[in-house]
Coordinates of C-alpha atoms in Angstrom, one line a residue:
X22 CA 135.4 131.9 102.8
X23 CA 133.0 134.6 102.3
X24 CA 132.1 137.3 104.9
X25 CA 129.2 138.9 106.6
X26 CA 131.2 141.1 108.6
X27 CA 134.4 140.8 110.5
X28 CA 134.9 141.0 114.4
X29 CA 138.3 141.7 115.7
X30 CA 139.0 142.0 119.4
X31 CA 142.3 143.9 119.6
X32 CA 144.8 144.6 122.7
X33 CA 145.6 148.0 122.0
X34 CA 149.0 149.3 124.1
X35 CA 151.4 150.4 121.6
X36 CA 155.1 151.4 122.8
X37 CA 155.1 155.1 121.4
X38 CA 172.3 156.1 108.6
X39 CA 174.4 154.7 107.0
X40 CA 173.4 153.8 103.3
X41 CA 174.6 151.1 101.7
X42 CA 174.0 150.8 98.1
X43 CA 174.6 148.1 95.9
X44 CA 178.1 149.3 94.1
X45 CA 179.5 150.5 97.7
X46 CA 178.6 147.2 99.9
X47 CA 181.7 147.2 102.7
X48 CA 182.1 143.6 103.7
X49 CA 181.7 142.9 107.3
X50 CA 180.7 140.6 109.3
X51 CA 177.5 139.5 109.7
X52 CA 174.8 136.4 111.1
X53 CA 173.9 135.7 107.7
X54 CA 175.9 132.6 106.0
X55 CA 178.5 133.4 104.0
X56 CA 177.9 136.8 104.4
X57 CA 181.4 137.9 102.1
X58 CA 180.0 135.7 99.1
X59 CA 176.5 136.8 99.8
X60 CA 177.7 141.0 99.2
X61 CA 179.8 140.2 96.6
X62 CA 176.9 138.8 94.5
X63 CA 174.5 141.5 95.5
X64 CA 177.1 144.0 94.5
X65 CA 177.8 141.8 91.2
X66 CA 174.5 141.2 90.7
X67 CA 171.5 144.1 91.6
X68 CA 171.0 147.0 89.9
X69 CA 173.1 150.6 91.0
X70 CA 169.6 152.3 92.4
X71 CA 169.3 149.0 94.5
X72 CA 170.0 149.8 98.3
X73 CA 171.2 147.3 100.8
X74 CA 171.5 147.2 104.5
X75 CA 172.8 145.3 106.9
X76 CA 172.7 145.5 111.1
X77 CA 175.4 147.3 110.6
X78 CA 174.0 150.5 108.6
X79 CA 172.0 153.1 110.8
X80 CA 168.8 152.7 108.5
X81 CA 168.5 148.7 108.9
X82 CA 166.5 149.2 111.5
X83 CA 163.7 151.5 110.5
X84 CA 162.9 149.3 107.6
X85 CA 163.4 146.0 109.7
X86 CA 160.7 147.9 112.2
X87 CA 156.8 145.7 111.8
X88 CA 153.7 146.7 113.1
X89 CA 154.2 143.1 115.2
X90 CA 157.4 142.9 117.1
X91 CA 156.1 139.8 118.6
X92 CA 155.9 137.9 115.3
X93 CA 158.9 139.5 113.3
X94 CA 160.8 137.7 111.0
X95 CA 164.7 137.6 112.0
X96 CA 166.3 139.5 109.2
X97 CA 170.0 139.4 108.3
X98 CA 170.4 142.1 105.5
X99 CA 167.3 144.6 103.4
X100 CA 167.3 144.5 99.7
X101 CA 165.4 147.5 98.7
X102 CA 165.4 146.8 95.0
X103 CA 165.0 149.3 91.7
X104 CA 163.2 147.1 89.7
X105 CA 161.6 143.7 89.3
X106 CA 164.3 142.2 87.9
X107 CA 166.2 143.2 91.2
X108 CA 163.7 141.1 92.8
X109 CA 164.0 138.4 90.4
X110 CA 167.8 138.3 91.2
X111 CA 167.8 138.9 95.0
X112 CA 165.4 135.4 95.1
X113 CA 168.0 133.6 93.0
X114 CA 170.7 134.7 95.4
X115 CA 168.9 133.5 98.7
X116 CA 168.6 130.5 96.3
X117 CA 172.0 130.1 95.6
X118 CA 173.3 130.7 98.9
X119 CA 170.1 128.5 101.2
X120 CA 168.8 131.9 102.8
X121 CA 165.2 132.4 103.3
X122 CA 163.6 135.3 101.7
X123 CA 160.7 137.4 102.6
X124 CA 158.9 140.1 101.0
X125 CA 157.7 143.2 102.5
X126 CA 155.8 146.1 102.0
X127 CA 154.3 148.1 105.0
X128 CA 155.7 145.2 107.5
X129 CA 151.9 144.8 108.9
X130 CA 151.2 141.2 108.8
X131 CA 151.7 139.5 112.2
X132 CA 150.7 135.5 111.7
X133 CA 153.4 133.5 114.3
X134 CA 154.9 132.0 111.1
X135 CA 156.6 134.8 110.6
X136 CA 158.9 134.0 113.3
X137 CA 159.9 131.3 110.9
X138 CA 162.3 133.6 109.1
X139 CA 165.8 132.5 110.2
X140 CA 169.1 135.2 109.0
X141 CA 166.6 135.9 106.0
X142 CA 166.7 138.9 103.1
X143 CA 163.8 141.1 103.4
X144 CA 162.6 141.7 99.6
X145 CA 161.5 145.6 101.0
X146 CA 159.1 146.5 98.0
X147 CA 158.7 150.3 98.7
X148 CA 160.7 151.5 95.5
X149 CA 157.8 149.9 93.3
X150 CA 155.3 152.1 94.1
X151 CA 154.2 153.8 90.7
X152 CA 150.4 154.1 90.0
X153 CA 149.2 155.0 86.4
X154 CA 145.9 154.8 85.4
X155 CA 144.9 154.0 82.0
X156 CA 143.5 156.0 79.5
X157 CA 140.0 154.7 79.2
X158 CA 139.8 155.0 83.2
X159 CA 138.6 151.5 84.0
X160 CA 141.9 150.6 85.4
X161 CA 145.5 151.3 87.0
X162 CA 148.8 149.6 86.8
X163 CA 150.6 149.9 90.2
X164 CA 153.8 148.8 92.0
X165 CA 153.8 145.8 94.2
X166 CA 155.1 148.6 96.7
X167 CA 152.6 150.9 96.8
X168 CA 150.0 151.6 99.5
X169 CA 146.5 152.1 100.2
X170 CA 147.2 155.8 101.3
X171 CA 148.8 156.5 98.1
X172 CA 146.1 154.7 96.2
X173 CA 143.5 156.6 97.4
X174 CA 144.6 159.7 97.4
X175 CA 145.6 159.1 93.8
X176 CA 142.5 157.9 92.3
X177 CA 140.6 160.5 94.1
X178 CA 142.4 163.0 92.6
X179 CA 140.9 161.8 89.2
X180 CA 137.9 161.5 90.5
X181 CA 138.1 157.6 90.9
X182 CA 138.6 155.0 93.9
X183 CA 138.8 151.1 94.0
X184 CA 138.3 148.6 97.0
X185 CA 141.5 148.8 99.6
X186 CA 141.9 148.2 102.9
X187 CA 140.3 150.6 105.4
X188 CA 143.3 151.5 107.3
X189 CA 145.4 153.7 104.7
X190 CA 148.5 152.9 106.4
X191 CA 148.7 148.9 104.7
X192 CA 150.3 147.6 101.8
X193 CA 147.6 147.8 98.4
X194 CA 148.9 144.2 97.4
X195 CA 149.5 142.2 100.4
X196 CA 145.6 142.3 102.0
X197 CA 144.8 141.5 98.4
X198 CA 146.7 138.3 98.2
X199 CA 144.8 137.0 101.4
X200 CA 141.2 138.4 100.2
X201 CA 140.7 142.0 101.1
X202 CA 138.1 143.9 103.1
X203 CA 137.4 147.5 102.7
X204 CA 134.7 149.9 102.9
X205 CA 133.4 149.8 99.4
X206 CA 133.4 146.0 99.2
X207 CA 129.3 146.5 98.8
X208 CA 129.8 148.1 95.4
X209 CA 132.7 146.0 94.2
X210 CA 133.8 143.4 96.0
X211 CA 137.1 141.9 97.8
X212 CA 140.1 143.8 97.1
X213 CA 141.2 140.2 95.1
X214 CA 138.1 140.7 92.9
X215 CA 140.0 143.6 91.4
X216 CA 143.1 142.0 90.0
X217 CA 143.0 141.7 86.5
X218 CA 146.8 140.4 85.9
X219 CA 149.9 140.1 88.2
X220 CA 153.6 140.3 87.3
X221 CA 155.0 137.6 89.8
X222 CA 158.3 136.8 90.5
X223 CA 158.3 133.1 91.2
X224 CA 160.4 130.8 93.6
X225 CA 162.6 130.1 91.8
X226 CA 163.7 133.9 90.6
X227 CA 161.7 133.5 87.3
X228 CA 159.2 136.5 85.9
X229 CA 155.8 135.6 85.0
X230 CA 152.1 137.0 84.1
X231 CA 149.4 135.6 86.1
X232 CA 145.7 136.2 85.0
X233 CA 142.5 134.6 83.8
X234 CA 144.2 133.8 80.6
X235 CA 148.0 133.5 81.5
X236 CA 148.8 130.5 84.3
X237 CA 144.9 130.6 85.4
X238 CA 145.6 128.1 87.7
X239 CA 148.0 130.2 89.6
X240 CA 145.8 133.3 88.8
X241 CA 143.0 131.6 91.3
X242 CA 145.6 130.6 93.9
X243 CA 147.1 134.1 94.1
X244 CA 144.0 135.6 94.5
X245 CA 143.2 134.2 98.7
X246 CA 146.3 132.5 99.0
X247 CA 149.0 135.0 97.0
X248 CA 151.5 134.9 99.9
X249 CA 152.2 130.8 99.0
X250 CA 153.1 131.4 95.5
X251 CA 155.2 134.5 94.5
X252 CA 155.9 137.9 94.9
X253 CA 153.8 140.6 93.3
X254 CA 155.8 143.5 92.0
X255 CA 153.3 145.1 89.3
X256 CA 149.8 144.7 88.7
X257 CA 146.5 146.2 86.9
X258 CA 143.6 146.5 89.1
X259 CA 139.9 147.6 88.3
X260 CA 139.1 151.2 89.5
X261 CA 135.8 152.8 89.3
X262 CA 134.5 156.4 89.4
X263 CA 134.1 157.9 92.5
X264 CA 130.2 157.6 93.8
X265 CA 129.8 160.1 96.6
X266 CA 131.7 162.9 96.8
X267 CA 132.2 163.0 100.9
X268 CA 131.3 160.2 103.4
X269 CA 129.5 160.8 106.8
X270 CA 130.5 159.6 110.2
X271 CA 129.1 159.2 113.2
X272 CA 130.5 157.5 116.6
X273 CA 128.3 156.5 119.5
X274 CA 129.5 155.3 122.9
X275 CA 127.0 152.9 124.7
X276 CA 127.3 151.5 128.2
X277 CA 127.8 147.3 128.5
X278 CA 123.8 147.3 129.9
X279 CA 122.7 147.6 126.5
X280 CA 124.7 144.9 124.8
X281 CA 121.8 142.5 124.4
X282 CA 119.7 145.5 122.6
X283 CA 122.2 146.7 120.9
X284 CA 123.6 143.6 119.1
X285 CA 119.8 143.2 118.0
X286 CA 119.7 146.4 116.3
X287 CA 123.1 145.2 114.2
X288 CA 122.3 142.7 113.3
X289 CA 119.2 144.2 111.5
X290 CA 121.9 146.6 110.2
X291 CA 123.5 143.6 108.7
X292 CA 120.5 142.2 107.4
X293 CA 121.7 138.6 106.8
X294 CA 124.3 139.8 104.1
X295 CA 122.1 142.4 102.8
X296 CA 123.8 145.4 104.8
X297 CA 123.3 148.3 102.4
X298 CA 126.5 148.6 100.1
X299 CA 127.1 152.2 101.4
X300 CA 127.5 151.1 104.8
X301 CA 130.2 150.3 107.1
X302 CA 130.4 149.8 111.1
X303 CA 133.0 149.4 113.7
X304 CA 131.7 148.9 116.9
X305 CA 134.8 148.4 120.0
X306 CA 134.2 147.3 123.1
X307 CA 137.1 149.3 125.6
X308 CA 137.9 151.0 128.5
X309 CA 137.1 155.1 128.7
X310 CA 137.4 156.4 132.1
X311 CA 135.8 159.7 131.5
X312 CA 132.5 157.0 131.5
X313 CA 133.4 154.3 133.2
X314 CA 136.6 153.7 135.5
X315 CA 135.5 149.8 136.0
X316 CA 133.1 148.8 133.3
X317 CA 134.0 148.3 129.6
X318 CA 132.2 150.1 127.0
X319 CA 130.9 150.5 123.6
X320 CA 131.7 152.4 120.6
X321 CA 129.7 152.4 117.5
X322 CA 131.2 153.9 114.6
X323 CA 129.2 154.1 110.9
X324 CA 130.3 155.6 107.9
X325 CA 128.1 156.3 105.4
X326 CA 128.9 156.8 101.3
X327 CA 126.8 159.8 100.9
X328 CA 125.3 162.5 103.0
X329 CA 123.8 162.9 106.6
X330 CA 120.0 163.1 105.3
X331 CA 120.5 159.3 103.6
X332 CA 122.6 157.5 106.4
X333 CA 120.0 158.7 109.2
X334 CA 117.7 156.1 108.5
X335 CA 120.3 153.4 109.5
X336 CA 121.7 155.7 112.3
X337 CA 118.3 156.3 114.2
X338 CA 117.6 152.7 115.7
X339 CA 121.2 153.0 117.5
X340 CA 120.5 156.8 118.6
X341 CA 117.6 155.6 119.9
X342 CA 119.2 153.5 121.9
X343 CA 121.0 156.4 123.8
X344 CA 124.5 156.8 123.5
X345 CA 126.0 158.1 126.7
X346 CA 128.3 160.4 123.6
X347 CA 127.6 160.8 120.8
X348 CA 129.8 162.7 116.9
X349 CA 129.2 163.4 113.8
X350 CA 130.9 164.3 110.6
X351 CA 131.4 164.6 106.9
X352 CA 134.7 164.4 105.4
X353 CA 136.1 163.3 102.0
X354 CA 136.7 159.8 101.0
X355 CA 140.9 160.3 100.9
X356 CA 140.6 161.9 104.4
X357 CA 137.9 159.5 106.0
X358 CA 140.6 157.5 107.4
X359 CA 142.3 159.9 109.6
X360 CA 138.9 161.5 111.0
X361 CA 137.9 157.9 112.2
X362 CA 141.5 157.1 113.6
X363 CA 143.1 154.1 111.0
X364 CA 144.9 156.7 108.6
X365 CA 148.8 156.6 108.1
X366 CA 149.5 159.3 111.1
X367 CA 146.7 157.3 113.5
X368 CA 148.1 155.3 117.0
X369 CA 146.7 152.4 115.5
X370 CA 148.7 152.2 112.9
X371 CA 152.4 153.0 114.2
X372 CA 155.1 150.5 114.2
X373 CA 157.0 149.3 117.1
X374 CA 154.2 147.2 119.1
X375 CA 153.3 143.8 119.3
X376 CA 150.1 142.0 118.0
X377 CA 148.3 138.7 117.7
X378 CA 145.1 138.1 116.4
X379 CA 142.4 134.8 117.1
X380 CA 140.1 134.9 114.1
X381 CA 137.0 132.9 113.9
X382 CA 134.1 133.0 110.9
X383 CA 130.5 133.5 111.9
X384 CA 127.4 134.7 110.0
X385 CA 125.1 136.7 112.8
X386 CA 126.1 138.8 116.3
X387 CA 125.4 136.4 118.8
X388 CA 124.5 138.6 121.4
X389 CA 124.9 135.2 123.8
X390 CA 128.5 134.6 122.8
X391 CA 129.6 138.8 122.9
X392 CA 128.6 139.3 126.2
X393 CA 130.9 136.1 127.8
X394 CA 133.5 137.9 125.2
X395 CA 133.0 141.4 126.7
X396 CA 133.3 139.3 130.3
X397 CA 136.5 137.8 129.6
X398 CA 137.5 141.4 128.1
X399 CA 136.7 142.9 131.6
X400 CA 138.4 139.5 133.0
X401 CA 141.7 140.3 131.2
X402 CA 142.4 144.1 131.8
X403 CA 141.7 143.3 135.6
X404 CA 143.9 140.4 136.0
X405 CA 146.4 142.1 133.3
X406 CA 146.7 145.7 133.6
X407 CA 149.2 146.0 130.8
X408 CA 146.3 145.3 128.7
X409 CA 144.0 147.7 129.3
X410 CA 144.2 150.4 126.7
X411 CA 142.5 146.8 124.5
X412 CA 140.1 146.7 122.3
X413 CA 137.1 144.4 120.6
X414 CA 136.8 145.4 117.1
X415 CA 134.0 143.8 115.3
X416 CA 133.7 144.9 111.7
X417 CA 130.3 144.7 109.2
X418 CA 131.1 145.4 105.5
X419 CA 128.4 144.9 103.0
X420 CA 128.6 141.5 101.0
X421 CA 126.6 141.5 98.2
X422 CA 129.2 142.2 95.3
X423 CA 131.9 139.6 96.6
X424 CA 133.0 137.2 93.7
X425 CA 135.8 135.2 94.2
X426 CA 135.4 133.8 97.3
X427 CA 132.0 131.5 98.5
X428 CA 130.1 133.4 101.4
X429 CA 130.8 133.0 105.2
X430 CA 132.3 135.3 107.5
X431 CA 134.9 135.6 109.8
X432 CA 136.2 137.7 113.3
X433 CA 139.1 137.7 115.1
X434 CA 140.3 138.2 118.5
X435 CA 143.6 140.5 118.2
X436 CA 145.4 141.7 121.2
X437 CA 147.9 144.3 120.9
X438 CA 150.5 145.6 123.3
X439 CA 153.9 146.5 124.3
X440 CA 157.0 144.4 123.5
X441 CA 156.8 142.1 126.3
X442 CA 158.0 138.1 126.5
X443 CA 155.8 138.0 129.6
X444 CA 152.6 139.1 127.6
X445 CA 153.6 137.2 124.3
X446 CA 153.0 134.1 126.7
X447 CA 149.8 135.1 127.7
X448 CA 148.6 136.3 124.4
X449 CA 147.4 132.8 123.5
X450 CA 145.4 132.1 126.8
X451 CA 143.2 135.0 126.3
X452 CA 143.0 134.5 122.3
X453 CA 142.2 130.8 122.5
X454 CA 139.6 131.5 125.0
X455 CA 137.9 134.7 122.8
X456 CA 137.7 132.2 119.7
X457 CA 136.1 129.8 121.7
X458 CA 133.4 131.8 123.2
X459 CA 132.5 133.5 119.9
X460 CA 132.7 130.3 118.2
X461 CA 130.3 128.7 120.7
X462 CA 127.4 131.6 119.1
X463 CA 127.5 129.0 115.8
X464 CA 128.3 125.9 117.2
X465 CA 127.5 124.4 113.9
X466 CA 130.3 126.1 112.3
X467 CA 133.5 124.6 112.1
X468 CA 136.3 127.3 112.6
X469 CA 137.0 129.4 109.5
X470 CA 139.9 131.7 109.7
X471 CA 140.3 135.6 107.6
X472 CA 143.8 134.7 105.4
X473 CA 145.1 138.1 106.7
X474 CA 143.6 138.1 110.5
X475 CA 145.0 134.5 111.1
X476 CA 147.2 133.8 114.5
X477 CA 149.3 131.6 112.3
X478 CA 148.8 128.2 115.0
X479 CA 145.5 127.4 112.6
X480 CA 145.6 124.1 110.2
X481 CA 145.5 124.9 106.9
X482 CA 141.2 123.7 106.0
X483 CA 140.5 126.7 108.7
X484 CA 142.3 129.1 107.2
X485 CA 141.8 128.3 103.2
X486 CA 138.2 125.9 103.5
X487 CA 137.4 122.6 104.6
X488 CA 136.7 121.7 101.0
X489 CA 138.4 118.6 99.9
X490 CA 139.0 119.9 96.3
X491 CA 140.2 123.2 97.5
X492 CA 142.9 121.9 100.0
X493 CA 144.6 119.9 97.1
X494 CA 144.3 122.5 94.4
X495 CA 146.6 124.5 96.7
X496 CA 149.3 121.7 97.0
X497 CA 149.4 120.8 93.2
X498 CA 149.8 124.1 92.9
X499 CA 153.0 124.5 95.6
X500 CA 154.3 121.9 94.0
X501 CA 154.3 122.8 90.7
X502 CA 155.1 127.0 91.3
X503 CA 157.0 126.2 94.6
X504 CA 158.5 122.3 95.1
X505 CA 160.8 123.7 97.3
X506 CA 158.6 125.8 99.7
X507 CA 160.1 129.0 99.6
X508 CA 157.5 131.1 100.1
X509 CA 156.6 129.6 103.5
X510 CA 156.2 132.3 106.0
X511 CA 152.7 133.4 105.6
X512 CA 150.3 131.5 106.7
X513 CA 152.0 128.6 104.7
X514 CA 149.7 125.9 103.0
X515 CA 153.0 123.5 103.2
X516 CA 154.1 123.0 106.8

């Protein structure tokens, strides 16, 4: 589904060895089935630079560690593997043996279906994170480990860039393979509209191309619903030359009173999908004492592909306004991140919390429908102190170069928060509730769900399209790349 902006209403209260390698495996015992056979083939088997851990080696747990301790996946042993045949033989064990496999880059996804993962191998893809750019600079071949930090910083360095996700601290592949939002999706597109080909290991532990001219059919499924179908450990992906050389910034906090006027002026910012393609804009709704002590508030943040002088224009209706506070700045692209608080070092970003998200698709602000949101916002940090450090995100990206996907739009209601069993059962109440209230801005709308924002409870037409042909394109192709339904445990089109 295509998107006019995104809205994300986020929870925020995040809870601030021994190696193993492949020729040196010490058999032990373990959850996983058959764990003797299961170390003697991965010592047989995987290359010498391959590392291994299991719960009993002191690094198993920092790459076990997800952004969503809530919706981990229960993981029995780490493969970190050398190359992509290591990947292609690590699937063939799990295979061989009836073990679920999962692969993982920055350990950022969160839908439930995670939880699905029973004694599984993590596939932990950080060891393929090369980047080389080729020589006519149109594109770059990279690792199915690599991420959007390391791209950026990368390209820049050459003078180029490419559409990623906006927090630096995710995986480059994995938003991609659910669609991809970024901020210079108005000059180029979804981070899928990048991919020119994929090296995929399949479910079955075979290597294959995928691309416009090698397995098309698979080529289109990978590119929205990539997490169904394989495991990406190489690709080459368009990148362009760098258009401005510094981006501005600005950040505006607004108190709740001027919701109604304020959701007017963005959606004139958005402009029906015609939001300038330099543009981007956050805007939160949270608590800040040092305003309010009982009221939630709003920020505002814009960031701008050029200078000062060119985003005022856009930035005057909302100063206008009157922002209670009010910064500014210009920074480069590779360090835009970090000023605005979603780079790699950012709170936002850490591991070690716990996070759902409630997505819904919608094409305008219904200023209606935000405030009963930012009312049930107020409603849940009263009743549920442990959730007030939360947060409504609602993002606006401008549209006009998407491809591959047809338009709509899509938010999400995300809560995040300490490791709790007590909140994880409340997490749903106030989600379900959220999506209901923004979905009642378009009743006539049927609820369409972001691939990578999705909760994980949604049927599969919400998340992937209600079209008819669509649906079953996606199961002819499960059953011809995956019969058996390996690959499962994201958001899985086969339930």
């Amino acid at each position: 589904m295509r998107t006019f902006f995104s809205v994300k209403v986020t929870c925020f209260i995040l809870a601030f060895c021994t190696l193993c390698s492949a020729s040196a495996l010490v058999q032990r015992d373990s959850s996983l089935a058959s764990t003797g056979a299961v170390q003697q083939e991965l010592v047989r088997r995987l290359s010498t630079n391959t590392k291994v851990y299991f719960p009993f080696n002191a690094e198993f747990a920092n790459y076990t560690e997800r952004w969503s301790v809530a919706s981990a996946p229960e993981i029995a042993v780490v493969v970190i593997p050398a190359t992509a045949q290591d990947v292609a033989t690590t699937v063939k064990i799990a295979n061989a043996f009836g073990i679920p496999f999962y692969a993982v880059n920055r350990g950022h996804g969160s839908p439930i279906s995670q939880r699905n993962v029973r004694h599984g191998i993590e596939i932990n893809l950080r060891n393929l994170a090369s980047i080389d750019l080729a020589m006519d600079g149109k594109s770059a071949a990279m690792g199915g480990g690599v991420f959007v930090d390391e791209i950026i910083k990368t390209l820049d360095a050459k003078g180029k860039t490419t559409v990623t996700g906006s927090c630096t601290c995710v995986g480059g592949m994995g938003p991609a393979l659910g669609g991809g939002f970024g901020r210079y999706m108005g000059y180029w597109g979804l981070a899928a509209d990048q991919i020119i080909d994929l090296d995929v290991v399949l479910a079955d532990g075979s290597m294959t191309k995928v691309s416009a001219t090698s397995k098309p059919d698979l080529f289109w499924g990978m590119r929205g619903a990539g997490h169904n179908f394989g495991i990406v450990t190489r690709f080459n992906y368009k990148i362009y030359d760098r258009p401005a050389p510094a981006w501005f910034y600005s950040a505006m906090f607004f108190t709740n009173d001027k919701l109604e006027n304020f959701f007017e002026l963005l959606n004139d910012l958005v402009d029906n999908g015609n939001q300038r393609k330099e543009l981007t804009g956050y805007t939160l709704f949270l608590m800040n004492p040092e305003i309010s002590k009982t009221e939630p508030v709003m920020l505002f943040s814009i960031y701008y592909a050029g200078t000062a002088a060119a985003a005022e224009p856009y930035l005057s209706p909302f100063f206008k306004l009157g922002p209670v506070i009010a910064t500014n700045g210009s920074t480069s692209y590779p360090d835009l991140a970090n000023a605005v608080g979603s780079g790699v070092d950012s709170p936002v970003c850490q591991d070690g919390g716990s996070a759902a998200l409630f997505p819904t698709g919608l094409k305008t602000f219904n200023a209606t429908a935000n405030r009963a949101v930012m009312n049930l916002f107020k409603q849940m940090v009263t009743e549920t102190p442990e959730f007030n450090s939360s947060i409504v995100q609602l993002e606006n990206y401008s549209v006009q170069k998407m491809q591959t996907i047809d338009p709509a739009s899509t938010s999400s209601w995300t809560m995040i928060y300490a490791p709790s069993r007590a909140l994880d059962a409340l997490v749903p109440k106030y989600g379900h509730e959220a999506r209901a209230l923004l979905d009642a801005g378009e009743p006539q709308r049927p609820l369409n769900v972001y691939v990578n924002y999705a909760y994980g409870d949604e049927t599969v037409e919400q998340i992937y399209g209600y079209e008819a042909w669509r649906v079953q394109k996606l199961k002819n192709l499960k059953r011809r790349y995956d019969p058996q339904n390996r690959f499962r445990f994201y958001n899985p089109i086969v339930r």
